[in-house]
mmCIF file of C-alpha atoms in Angstrom:
data_model
loop_
_atom_site.group_PDB
_atom_site.id
_atom_site.type_symbol
_atom_site.label_atom_id
_atom_site.label_comp_id
_atom_site.label_asym_id
_atom_site.label_seq_id
_atom_site.Cartn_x
_atom_site.Cartn_y
_atom_site.Cartn_z
ATOM 1 C CA UNK A 1 0.000 0.000 0.000
ATOM 2 C CA UNK A 2 1.311 3.438 -0.892
ATOM 3 C CA UNK A 3 1.794 5.793 2.058
ATOM 4 C CA UNK A 4 -0.073 8.995 1.201
ATOM 5 C CA UNK A 5 0.639 10.831 4.475
ATOM 6 C CA UNK A 6 1.368 14.506 3.805
ATOM 7 C CA UNK A 7 4.718 15.270 5.461
ATOM 8 C CA UNK A 8 5.380 18.526 3.638
ATOM 9 C CA UNK A 9 4.302 20.769 6.491
ATOM 10 C CA UNK A 10 6.345 18.888 9.046
ATOM 11 C CA UNK A 11 9.519 18.961 6.969
ATOM 12 C CA UNK A 12 9.363 22.520 5.653
ATOM 13 C CA UNK A 13 7.887 24.598 8.478
ATOM 14 C CA UNK A 14 10.731 26.647 10.031
ATOM 15 C CA UNK A 15 11.382 26.261 13.733
ATOM 16 C CA UNK A 16 10.781 29.426 15.751
ATOM 17 C CA UNK A 17 13.597 30.902 17.804
ATOM 18 C CA UNK A 18 11.817 30.021 21.014
ATOM 19 C CA UNK A 19 11.332 26.372 19.986
ATOM 20 C CA UNK A 20 14.993 26.046 19.066
ATOM 21 C CA UNK A 21 16.275 27.686 22.236
ATOM 22 C CA UNK A 22 13.640 26.381 24.666
ATOM 23 C CA UNK A 23 14.925 25.864 28.189
ATOM 24 C CA UNK A 24 13.634 24.520 31.462
ATOM 25 C CA UNK A 25 13.509 26.148 34.890
ATOM 26 C CA UNK A 26 16.886 26.024 36.579
ATOM 27 C CA UNK A 27 18.573 25.813 33.191
ATOM 28 C CA UNK A 28 22.352 26.161 32.749
ATOM 29 C CA UNK A 29 22.106 28.875 30.094
ATOM 30 C CA UNK A 30 23.300 32.475 30.052
ATOM 31 C CA UNK A 31 22.928 35.078 27.313
ATOM 32 C CA UNK A 32 25.389 37.677 26.085
ATOM 33 C CA UNK A 33 24.869 40.579 23.686
ATOM 34 C CA UNK A 34 28.013 41.438 21.782
ATOM 35 C CA UNK A 35 29.341 43.811 19.169
ATOM 36 C CA UNK A 36 30.897 41.697 16.427
ATOM 37 C CA UNK A 37 34.075 43.220 14.950
ATOM 38 C CA UNK A 38 34.834 43.303 11.244
ATOM 39 C CA UNK A 39 35.991 39.990 9.696
ATOM 40 C CA UNK A 40 39.680 40.995 9.655
ATOM 41 C CA UNK A 41 39.642 41.719 13.378
ATOM 42 C CA UNK A 42 37.641 38.553 14.095
ATOM 43 C CA UNK A 43 40.318 36.587 12.253
ATOM 44 C CA UNK A 44 43.031 38.306 14.293
ATOM 45 C CA UNK A 45 41.350 37.415 17.600
ATOM 46 C CA UNK A 46 40.903 33.828 16.431
ATOM 47 C CA UNK A 47 44.535 33.579 15.339
ATOM 48 C CA UNK A 48 45.882 34.822 18.669
ATOM 49 C CA UNK A 49 43.585 32.724 20.861
ATOM 50 C CA UNK A 50 44.202 29.614 18.753
ATOM 51 C CA UNK A 51 47.942 30.100 19.179
ATOM 52 C CA UNK A 52 47.580 30.457 22.945
ATOM 53 C CA UNK A 53 45.598 27.240 23.097
ATOM 54 C CA UNK A 54 48.099 25.405 20.905
ATOM 55 C CA UNK A 55 51.169 26.652 22.775
ATOM 56 C CA UNK A 56 50.003 27.014 26.374
ATOM 57 C CA UNK A 57 46.604 25.327 26.686
ATOM 58 C CA UNK A 58 44.939 28.655 27.497
ATOM 59 C CA UNK A 59 41.300 28.514 26.433
ATOM 60 C CA UNK A 60 39.107 31.119 28.128
ATOM 61 C CA UNK A 61 39.274 33.959 25.572
ATOM 62 C CA UNK A 62 39.008 31.536 22.673
ATOM 63 C CA UNK A 63 36.020 29.773 24.218
ATOM 64 C CA UNK A 64 33.832 32.607 22.888
ATOM 65 C CA UNK A 65 33.331 33.866 19.352
ATOM 66 C CA UNK A 66 35.358 37.064 18.760
ATOM 67 C CA UNK A 67 33.375 39.890 20.337
ATOM 68 C CA UNK A 68 33.264 43.048 22.384
ATOM 69 C CA UNK A 69 30.808 42.550 25.236
ATOM 70 C CA UNK A 70 27.865 44.937 25.415
ATOM 71 C CA UNK A 71 25.898 42.972 28.016
ATOM 72 C CA UNK A 72 27.711 40.109 29.718
ATOM 73 C CA UNK A 73 26.568 36.681 30.773
ATOM 74 C CA UNK A 74 22.945 37.144 31.916
ATOM 75 C CA UNK A 75 20.369 34.659 33.150
ATOM 76 C CA UNK A 76 17.314 35.327 30.957
ATOM 77 C CA UNK A 77 15.067 32.295 31.458
ATOM 78 C CA UNK A 78 11.973 33.523 29.612
ATOM 79 C CA UNK A 79 11.111 32.872 25.965
ATOM 80 C CA UNK A 80 14.038 33.934 23.805
ATOM 81 C CA UNK A 81 11.673 35.991 21.652
ATOM 82 C CA UNK A 82 11.272 38.330 24.635
ATOM 83 C CA UNK A 83 14.997 38.988 24.678
ATOM 84 C CA UNK A 84 15.152 39.424 20.900
ATOM 85 C CA UNK A 85 12.238 41.867 21.004
ATOM 86 C CA UNK A 86 13.771 43.847 23.880
ATOM 87 C CA UNK A 87 17.128 44.216 22.156
ATOM 88 C CA UNK A 88 15.394 45.049 18.872
ATOM 89 C CA UNK A 89 13.650 47.966 20.550
ATOM 90 C CA UNK A 90 16.922 49.072 22.130
ATOM 91 C CA UNK A 91 18.926 49.173 18.892
ATOM 92 C CA UNK A 92 16.215 50.573 16.618
ATOM 93 C CA UNK A 93 17.436 53.864 15.117
ATOM 94 C CA UNK A 94 20.883 53.521 16.745
ATOM 95 C CA UNK A 95 23.458 54.499 14.115
ATOM 96 C CA UNK A 96 26.569 52.512 13.325
ATOM 97 C CA UNK A 97 29.772 54.071 14.659
ATOM 98 C CA UNK A 98 33.507 53.879 14.096
ATOM 99 C CA UNK A 99 35.482 51.620 16.444
ATOM 100 C CA UNK A 100 39.198 52.282 16.887
ATOM 101 C CA UNK A 101 41.583 49.489 17.857
ATOM 102 C CA UNK A 102 44.540 50.692 19.928
ATOM 103 C CA UNK A 103 46.168 47.263 19.796
ATOM 104 C CA UNK A 104 47.158 44.887 22.574
ATOM 105 C CA UNK A 105 46.770 46.324 26.066
ATOM 106 C CA UNK A 106 46.564 44.879 29.545
ATOM 107 C CA UNK A 107 43.093 44.830 31.137
ATOM 108 C CA UNK A 108 42.552 43.202 34.515
ATOM 109 C CA UNK A 109 44.481 39.948 34.646
ATOM 110 C CA UNK A 110 44.564 39.531 30.879
ATOM 111 C CA UNK A 111 45.346 41.086 27.514
ATOM 112 C CA UNK A 112 42.898 42.573 25.023
ATOM 113 C CA UNK A 113 42.588 44.553 21.842
ATOM 114 C CA UNK A 114 41.583 47.882 23.364
ATOM 115 C CA UNK A 115 38.614 49.287 21.413
ATOM 116 C CA UNK A 116 37.241 51.602 24.092
ATOM 117 C CA UNK A 117 38.561 54.967 22.936
ATOM 118 C CA UNK A 118 38.414 57.323 20.000
ATOM 119 C CA UNK A 119 41.374 57.690 17.647
ATOM 120 C CA UNK A 120 43.188 59.896 20.188
ATOM 121 C CA UNK A 121 43.506 56.868 22.470
ATOM 122 C CA UNK A 122 42.230 58.866 25.447
ATOM 123 C CA UNK A 123 38.600 59.874 24.917
ATOM 124 C CA UNK A 124 36.053 57.110 25.593
ATOM 125 C CA UNK A 125 33.904 56.181 22.616
ATOM 126 C CA UNK A 126 30.549 57.313 24.013
ATOM 127 C CA UNK A 127 28.662 55.576 21.182
ATOM 128 C CA UNK A 128 29.986 52.258 22.492
ATOM 129 C CA UNK A 129 29.085 53.027 26.097
ATOM 130 C CA UNK A 130 25.635 54.344 25.166
ATOM 131 C CA UNK A 131 24.842 51.235 23.117
ATOM 132 C CA UNK A 132 25.774 48.979 26.029
ATOM 133 C CA UNK A 133 23.657 51.076 28.398
ATOM 134 C CA UNK A 134 20.615 50.893 26.101
ATOM 135 C CA UNK A 135 20.833 47.116 25.841
ATOM 136 C CA UNK A 136 21.369 46.692 29.571
ATOM 137 C CA UNK A 137 18.244 48.748 30.261
ATOM 138 C CA UNK A 138 16.304 46.609 27.781
ATOM 139 C CA UNK A 139 17.236 43.181 29.171
ATOM 140 C CA UNK A 140 17.428 43.985 32.893
ATOM 141 C CA UNK A 141 13.664 43.434 33.469
ATOM 142 C CA UNK A 142 13.970 39.958 31.911
ATOM 143 C CA UNK A 143 16.795 38.807 34.155
ATOM 144 C CA UNK A 144 16.390 36.584 37.202
ATOM 145 C CA UNK A 145 18.901 35.484 39.792
ATOM 146 C CA UNK A 146 20.702 32.328 38.748
ATOM 147 C CA UNK A 147 21.595 29.543 41.177
ATOM 148 C CA UNK A 148 25.349 29.992 40.987
ATOM 149 C CA UNK A 149 26.746 32.659 38.648
ATOM 150 C CA UNK A 150 28.859 35.681 39.372
ATOM 151 C CA UNK A 151 26.910 38.871 38.768
ATOM 152 C CA UNK A 152 27.596 40.841 35.580
ATOM 153 C CA UNK A 153 26.031 44.235 36.244
ATOM 154 C CA UNK A 154 26.536 47.065 33.765
ATOM 155 C CA UNK A 155 28.267 50.181 35.069
ATOM 156 C CA UNK A 156 28.899 53.013 32.618
ATOM 157 C CA UNK A 157 31.756 54.302 34.770
ATOM 158 C CA UNK A 158 33.674 51.025 34.650
ATOM 159 C CA UNK A 159 32.592 49.719 31.241
ATOM 160 C CA UNK A 160 35.631 49.215 29.009
ATOM 161 C CA UNK A 161 35.072 47.951 25.463
ATOM 162 C CA UNK A 162 37.588 45.289 24.510
ATOM 163 C CA UNK A 163 38.240 42.122 22.538
ATOM 164 C CA UNK A 164 39.680 39.467 24.847
ATOM 165 C CA UNK A 165 42.871 37.674 23.845
ATOM 166 C CA UNK A 166 43.963 36.342 27.236
ATOM 167 C CA UNK A 167 41.591 36.290 30.178
ATOM 168 C CA UNK A 168 40.341 34.022 32.963
ATOM 169 C CA UNK A 169 43.122 31.439 32.647
ATOM 170 C CA UNK A 170 45.432 33.957 34.295
ATOM 171 C CA UNK A 171 43.557 33.605 37.575
ATOM 172 C CA UNK A 172 45.024 30.110 37.848
ATOM 173 C CA UNK A 173 48.256 30.591 35.840
ATOM 174 C CA UNK A 174 49.486 34.117 36.642
ATOM 175 C CA UNK A 175 53.048 32.791 36.389
ATOM 176 C CA UNK A 176 52.613 32.597 32.606
ATOM 177 C CA UNK A 177 51.545 36.194 32.032
ATOM 178 C CA UNK A 178 54.902 37.757 31.111
ATOM 179 C CA UNK A 179 55.809 34.885 28.804
ATOM 180 C CA UNK A 180 52.434 34.903 27.079
ATOM 181 C CA UNK A 181 52.518 38.688 26.657
ATOM 182 C CA UNK A 182 55.884 38.379 24.927
ATOM 183 C CA UNK A 183 54.511 35.553 22.780
ATOM 184 C CA UNK A 184 51.474 37.581 21.653
ATOM 185 C CA UNK A 185 53.701 40.556 20.799
ATOM 186 C CA UNK A 186 55.879 38.290 18.695
ATOM 187 C CA UNK A 187 52.956 36.924 16.694
ATOM 188 C CA UNK A 188 52.523 40.213 14.782
ATOM 189 C CA UNK A 189 48.994 39.302 13.734
ATOM 190 C CA UNK A 190 47.476 42.007 11.474
ATOM 191 C CA UNK A 191 44.210 43.642 12.567
ATOM 192 C CA UNK A 192 42.103 46.603 11.472
ATOM 193 C CA UNK A 193 43.086 49.916 13.065
ATOM 194 C CA UNK A 194 39.420 50.876 12.884
ATOM 195 C CA UNK A 195 36.184 49.333 11.684
ATOM 196 C CA UNK A 196 32.476 50.112 11.515
ATOM 197 C CA UNK A 197 30.595 48.945 14.582
ATOM 198 C CA UNK A 198 27.328 47.892 13.001
ATOM 199 C CA UNK A 199 26.766 44.247 13.957
ATOM 200 C CA UNK A 200 25.156 43.331 17.282
ATOM 201 C CA UNK A 201 24.752 39.653 18.152
ATOM 202 C CA UNK A 202 22.950 37.589 20.776
ATOM 203 C CA UNK A 203 24.554 34.329 21.911
ATOM 204 C CA UNK A 204 23.403 31.659 24.304
ATOM 205 C CA UNK A 205 26.115 30.022 26.393
ATOM 206 C CA UNK A 206 26.174 27.142 28.824
ATOM 207 C CA UNK A 207 28.668 25.618 31.208
ATOM 208 C CA UNK A 208 28.730 22.696 33.595
ATOM 209 C CA UNK A 209 30.143 24.866 36.377
ATOM 210 C CA UNK A 210 29.302 28.570 36.349
ATOM 211 C CA UNK A 211 30.657 28.934 39.885
ATOM 212 C CA UNK A 212 34.043 27.448 39.023
ATOM 213 C CA UNK A 213 36.271 27.277 35.955
ATOM 214 C CA UNK A 214 33.307 27.688 33.623
ATOM 215 C CA UNK A 215 35.467 28.417 30.583
ATOM 216 C CA UNK A 216 36.714 24.827 30.524
ATOM 217 C CA UNK A 217 33.234 23.496 29.638
ATOM 218 C CA UNK A 218 31.750 26.529 27.876
ATOM 219 C CA UNK A 219 29.725 25.998 24.707
ATOM 220 C CA UNK A 220 27.706 28.556 22.776
ATOM 221 C CA UNK A 221 25.128 29.058 20.047
ATOM 222 C CA UNK A 222 24.437 32.077 17.880
ATOM 223 C CA UNK A 223 20.832 33.227 18.386
ATOM 224 C CA UNK A 224 20.247 36.494 16.531
ATOM 225 C CA UNK A 225 21.993 39.342 14.686
ATOM 226 C CA UNK A 226 21.018 42.994 14.357
ATOM 227 C CA UNK A 227 22.566 45.544 11.985
ATOM 228 C CA UNK A 228 22.804 49.151 13.097
ATOM 229 C CA UNK A 229 21.798 51.597 10.382
ATOM 230 C CA UNK A 230 24.317 53.558 8.317
#
């Protein structure tokens, strides 16, 4: 007997964002909203972090896609469409802006491409700070306290836009810092001195141990992209 069941709808209907990223109460997921650099700079970040993994086993910066954090790891347990809608409202009518890369600088315990300032290297890029503030305001009402994460509150006074090259591993291997800094300097990886900041991305991350060395088990998925207008 010929099977005449119509499977067209089941095989061609696209899955909604919320169906794909559905999560249960007490889930292990966090969300981050990032500014994606231009492809040349993304390739530079990937090259440096891949080298640090290959040579020293350092993985934390390379555990993420290349990005400058706008809103850090947040526990947003509601339907993902709520987060997408909130960020959409926040970035609507926000213009793209020029991002300047001052090169490798120390930040905290690690090393970054410093993209926080204007071309003078001194004046903060207020467009960057304002964008982060808008997105923080948008997602804050959707956030709930997670069982075990460190807080990631936004503070305009301490916000510093950067692209991580070497980060959390240094909490456990500070003895390697000077050697790794010399190694990164010697790589001479080309990057863009400036690029257009026009691509905002939402990623979902998970880890087996947010309270510990979470970067050793971190995985991520791209959720959504927005383009700022030119």
